[in-house]
PDB file of C-alpha atoms in Angstrom:
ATOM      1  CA  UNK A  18     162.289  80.747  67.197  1.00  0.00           C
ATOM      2  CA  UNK A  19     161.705  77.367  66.225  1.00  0.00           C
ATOM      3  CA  UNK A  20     162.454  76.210  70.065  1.00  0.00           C
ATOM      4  CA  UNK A  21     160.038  78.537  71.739  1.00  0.00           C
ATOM      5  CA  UNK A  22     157.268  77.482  69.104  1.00  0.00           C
ATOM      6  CA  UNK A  23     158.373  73.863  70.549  1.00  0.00           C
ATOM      7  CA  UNK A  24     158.246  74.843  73.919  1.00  0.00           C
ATOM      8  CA  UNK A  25     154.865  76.619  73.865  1.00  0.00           C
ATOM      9  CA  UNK A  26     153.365  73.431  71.850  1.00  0.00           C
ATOM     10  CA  UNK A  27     154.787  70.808  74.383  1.00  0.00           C
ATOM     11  CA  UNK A  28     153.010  73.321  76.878  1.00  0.00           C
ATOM     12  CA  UNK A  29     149.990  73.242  75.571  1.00  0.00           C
ATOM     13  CA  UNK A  30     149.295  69.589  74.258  1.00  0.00           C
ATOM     14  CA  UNK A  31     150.667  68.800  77.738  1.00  0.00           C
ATOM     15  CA  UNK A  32     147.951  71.189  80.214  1.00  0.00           C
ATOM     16  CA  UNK A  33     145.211  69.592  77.439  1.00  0.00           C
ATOM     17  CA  UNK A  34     146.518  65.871  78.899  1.00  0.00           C
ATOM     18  CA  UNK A  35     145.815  66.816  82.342  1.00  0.00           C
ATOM     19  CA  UNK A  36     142.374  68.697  81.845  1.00  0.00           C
ATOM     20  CA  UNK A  37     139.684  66.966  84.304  1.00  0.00           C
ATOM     21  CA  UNK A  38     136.325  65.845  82.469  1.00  0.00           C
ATOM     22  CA  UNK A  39     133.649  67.308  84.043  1.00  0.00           C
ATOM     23  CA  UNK A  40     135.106  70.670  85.460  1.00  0.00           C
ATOM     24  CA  UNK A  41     135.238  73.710  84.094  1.00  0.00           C
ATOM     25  CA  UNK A  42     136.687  77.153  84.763  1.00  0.00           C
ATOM     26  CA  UNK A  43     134.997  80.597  84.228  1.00  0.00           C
ATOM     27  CA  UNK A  44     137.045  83.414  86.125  1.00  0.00           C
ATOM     28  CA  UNK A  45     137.505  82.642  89.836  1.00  0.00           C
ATOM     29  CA  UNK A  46     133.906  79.894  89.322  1.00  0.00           C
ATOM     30  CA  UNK A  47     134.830  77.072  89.126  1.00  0.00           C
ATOM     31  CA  UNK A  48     131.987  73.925  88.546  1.00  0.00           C
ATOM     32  CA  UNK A  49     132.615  70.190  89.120  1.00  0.00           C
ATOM     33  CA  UNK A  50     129.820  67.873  87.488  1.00  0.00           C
ATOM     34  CA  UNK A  51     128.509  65.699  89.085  1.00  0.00           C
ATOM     35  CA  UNK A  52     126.979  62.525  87.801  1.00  0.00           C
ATOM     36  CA  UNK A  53     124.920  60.373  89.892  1.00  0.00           C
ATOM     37  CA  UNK A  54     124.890  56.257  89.655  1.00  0.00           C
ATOM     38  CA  UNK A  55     122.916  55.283  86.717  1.00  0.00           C
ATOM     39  CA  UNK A  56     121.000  51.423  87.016  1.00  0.00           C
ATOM     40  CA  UNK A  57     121.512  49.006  84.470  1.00  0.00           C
ATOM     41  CA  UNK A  58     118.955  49.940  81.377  1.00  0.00           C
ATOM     42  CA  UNK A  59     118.915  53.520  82.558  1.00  0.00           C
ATOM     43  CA  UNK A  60     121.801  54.400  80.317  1.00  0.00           C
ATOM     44  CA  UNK A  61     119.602  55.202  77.316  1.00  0.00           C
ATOM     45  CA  UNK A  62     116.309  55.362  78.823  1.00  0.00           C
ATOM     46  CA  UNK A  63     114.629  58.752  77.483  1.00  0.00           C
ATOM     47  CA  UNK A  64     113.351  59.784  81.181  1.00  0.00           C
ATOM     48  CA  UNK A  65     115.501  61.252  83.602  1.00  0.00           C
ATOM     49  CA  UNK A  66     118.186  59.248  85.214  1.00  0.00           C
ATOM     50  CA  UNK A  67     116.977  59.996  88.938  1.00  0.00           C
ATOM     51  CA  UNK A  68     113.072  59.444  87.108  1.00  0.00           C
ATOM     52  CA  UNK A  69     114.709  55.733  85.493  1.00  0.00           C
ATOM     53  CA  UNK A  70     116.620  54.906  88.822  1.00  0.00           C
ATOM     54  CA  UNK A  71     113.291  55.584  90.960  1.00  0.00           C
ATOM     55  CA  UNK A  72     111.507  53.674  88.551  1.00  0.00           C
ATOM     56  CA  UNK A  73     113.764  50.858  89.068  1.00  0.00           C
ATOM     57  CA  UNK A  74     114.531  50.480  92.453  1.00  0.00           C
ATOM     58  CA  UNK A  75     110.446  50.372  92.623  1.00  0.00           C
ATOM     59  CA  UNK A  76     110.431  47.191  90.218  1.00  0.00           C
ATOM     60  CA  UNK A  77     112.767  45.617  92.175  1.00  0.00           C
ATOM     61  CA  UNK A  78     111.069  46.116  95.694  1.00  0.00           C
ATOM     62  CA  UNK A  79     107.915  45.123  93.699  1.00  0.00           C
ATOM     63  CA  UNK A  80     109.642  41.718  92.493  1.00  0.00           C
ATOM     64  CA  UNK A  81     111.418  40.991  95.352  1.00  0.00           C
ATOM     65  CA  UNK A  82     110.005  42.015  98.774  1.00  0.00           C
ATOM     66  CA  UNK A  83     108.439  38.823 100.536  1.00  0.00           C
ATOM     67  CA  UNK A  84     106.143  40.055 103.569  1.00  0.00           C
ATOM     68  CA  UNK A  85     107.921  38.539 106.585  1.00  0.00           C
ATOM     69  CA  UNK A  86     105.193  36.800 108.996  1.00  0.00           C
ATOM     70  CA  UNK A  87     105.001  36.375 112.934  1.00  0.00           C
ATOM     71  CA  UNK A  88     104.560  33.701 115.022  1.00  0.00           C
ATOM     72  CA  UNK A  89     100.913  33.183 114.400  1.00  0.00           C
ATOM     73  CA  UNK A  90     101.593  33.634 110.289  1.00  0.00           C
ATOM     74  CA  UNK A  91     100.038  37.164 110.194  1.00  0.00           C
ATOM     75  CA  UNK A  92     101.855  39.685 107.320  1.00  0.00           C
ATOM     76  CA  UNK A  93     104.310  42.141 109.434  1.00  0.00           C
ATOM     77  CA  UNK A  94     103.790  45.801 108.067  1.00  0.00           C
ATOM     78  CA  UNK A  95     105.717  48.636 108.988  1.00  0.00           C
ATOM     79  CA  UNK A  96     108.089  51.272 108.071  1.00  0.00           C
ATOM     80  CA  UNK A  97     112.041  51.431 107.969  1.00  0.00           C
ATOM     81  CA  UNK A  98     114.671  53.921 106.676  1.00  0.00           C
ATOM     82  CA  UNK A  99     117.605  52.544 104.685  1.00  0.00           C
ATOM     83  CA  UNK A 100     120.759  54.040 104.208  1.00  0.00           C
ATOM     84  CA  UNK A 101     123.211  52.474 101.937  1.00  0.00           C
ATOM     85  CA  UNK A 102     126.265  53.545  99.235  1.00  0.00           C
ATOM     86  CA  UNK A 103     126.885  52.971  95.880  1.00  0.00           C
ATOM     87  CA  UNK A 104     130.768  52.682  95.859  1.00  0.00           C
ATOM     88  CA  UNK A 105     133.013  53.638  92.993  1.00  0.00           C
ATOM     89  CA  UNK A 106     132.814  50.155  91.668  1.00  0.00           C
ATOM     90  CA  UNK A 107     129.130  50.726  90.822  1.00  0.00           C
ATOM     91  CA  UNK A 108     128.054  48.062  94.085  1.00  0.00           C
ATOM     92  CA  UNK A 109     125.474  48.428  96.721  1.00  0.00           C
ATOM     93  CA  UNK A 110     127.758  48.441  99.895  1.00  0.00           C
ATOM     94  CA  UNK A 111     127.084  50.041 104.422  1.00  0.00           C
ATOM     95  CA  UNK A 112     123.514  48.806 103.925  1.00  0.00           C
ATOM     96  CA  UNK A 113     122.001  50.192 107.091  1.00  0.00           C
ATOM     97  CA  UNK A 114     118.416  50.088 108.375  1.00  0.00           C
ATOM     98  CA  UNK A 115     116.556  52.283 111.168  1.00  0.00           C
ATOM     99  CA  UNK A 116     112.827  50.750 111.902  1.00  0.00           C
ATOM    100  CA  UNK A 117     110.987  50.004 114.444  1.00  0.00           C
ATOM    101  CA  UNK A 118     110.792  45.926 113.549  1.00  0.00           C
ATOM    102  CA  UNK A 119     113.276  43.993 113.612  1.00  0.00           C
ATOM    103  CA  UNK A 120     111.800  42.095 110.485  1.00  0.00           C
ATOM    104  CA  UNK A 121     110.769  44.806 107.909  1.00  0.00           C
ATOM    105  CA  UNK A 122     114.306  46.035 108.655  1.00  0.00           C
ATOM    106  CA  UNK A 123     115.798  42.689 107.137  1.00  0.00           C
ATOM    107  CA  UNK A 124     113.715  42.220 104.485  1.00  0.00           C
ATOM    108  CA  UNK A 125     114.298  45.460 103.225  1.00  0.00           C
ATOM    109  CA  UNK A 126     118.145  45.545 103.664  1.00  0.00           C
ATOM    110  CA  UNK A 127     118.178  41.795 101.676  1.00  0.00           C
ATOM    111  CA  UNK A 128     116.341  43.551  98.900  1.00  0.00           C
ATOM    112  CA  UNK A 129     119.122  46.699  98.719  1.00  0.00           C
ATOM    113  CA  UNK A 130     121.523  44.042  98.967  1.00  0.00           C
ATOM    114  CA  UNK A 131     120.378  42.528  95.326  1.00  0.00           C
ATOM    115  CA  UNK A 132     120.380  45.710  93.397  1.00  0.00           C
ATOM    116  CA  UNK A 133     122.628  44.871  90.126  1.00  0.00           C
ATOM    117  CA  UNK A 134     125.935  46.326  90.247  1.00  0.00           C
ATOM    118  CA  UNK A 135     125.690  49.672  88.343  1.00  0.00           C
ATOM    119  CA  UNK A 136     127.456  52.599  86.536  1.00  0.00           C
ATOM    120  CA  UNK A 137     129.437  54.198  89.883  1.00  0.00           C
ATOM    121  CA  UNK A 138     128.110  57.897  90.052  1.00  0.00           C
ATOM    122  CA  UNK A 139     131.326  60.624  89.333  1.00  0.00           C
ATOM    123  CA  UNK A 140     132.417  63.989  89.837  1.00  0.00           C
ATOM    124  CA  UNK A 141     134.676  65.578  87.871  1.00  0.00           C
ATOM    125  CA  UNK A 142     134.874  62.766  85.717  1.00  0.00           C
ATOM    126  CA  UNK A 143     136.291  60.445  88.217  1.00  0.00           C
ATOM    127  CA  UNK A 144     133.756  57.603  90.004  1.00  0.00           C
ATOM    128  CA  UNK A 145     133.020  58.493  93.504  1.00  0.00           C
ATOM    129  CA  UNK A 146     130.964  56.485  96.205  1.00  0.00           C
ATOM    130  CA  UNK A 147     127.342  58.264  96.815  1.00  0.00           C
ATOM    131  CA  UNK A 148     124.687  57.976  99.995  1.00  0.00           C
ATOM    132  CA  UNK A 149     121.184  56.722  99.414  1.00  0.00           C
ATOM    133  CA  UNK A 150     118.625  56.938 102.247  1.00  0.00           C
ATOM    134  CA  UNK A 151     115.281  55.976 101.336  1.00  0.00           C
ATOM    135  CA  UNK A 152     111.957  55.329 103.288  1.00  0.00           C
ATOM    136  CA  UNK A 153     110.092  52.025 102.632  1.00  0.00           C
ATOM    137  CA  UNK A 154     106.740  51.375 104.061  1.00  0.00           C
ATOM    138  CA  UNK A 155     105.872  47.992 103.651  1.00  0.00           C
TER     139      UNK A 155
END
């Protein structure tokens, strides 16, 4: 008796070692969560994440974007899409750009390229790498 009491407590501490944080099981459901990168300050801001993170990335486009010029020192505006990952390491990383100018396409992928390093997003507990594409009309 006192074996199988053994057993079935080596069983169960053991199954409780290998539960996943962030999934949970409910018949034949089963639901991963999913946690998406958090910027640095965000952690115990009262707004939403995605609401602190938008707010964010705005301050830092506001802070950093310089308005490239042309030849004759005229402002180039225009608009580019940007497509970039946050890896599991919490860093910006396959910064891509799709725009019309050449320019606006730089300047905007030198500004994703500064974003702090940040809490990686994760699902199921674990950090995973997560797709950003954004439009930026400069």
């Amino acid at each position: 008796m006192k074996k199988l009491i053994l057993v079935v407590a080596v069983f169960f501490v053991t199954g409780l070692g290998f539960a996943q944080e962030g999934v949970k099981v409910s018949g034949n459901t089963i639901t991963v969560k999913e946690i998406a990168p958090v910027w640095p300050g965000c952690e115990k801001s009262n707004a939403a994440s995605e609401d602190c993170f938008n707010k964010m990335v705005a301050q830092h486009i506001k802070e950093n974007y310089k308005f490239p010029r042309d030849k004759d020192g005229k402002f180039i505006r225009g608009k580019t899409t940007i497509s970039f990952f946050i890896d599991e390491n919490g860093e910006v990383c396959k910064v891509t750009a799709e725009g019309s100018k050449k320019e606006i396409n730089q300047e905007a992928m030198r500004i994703v390229k500064l974003f702090p390093k940040m809490t990686p997003g994760k699902s199921g507990g674990k950090p995973i790498s997560v797709k950003y594409k954004m439009p930026f009309t400069f």
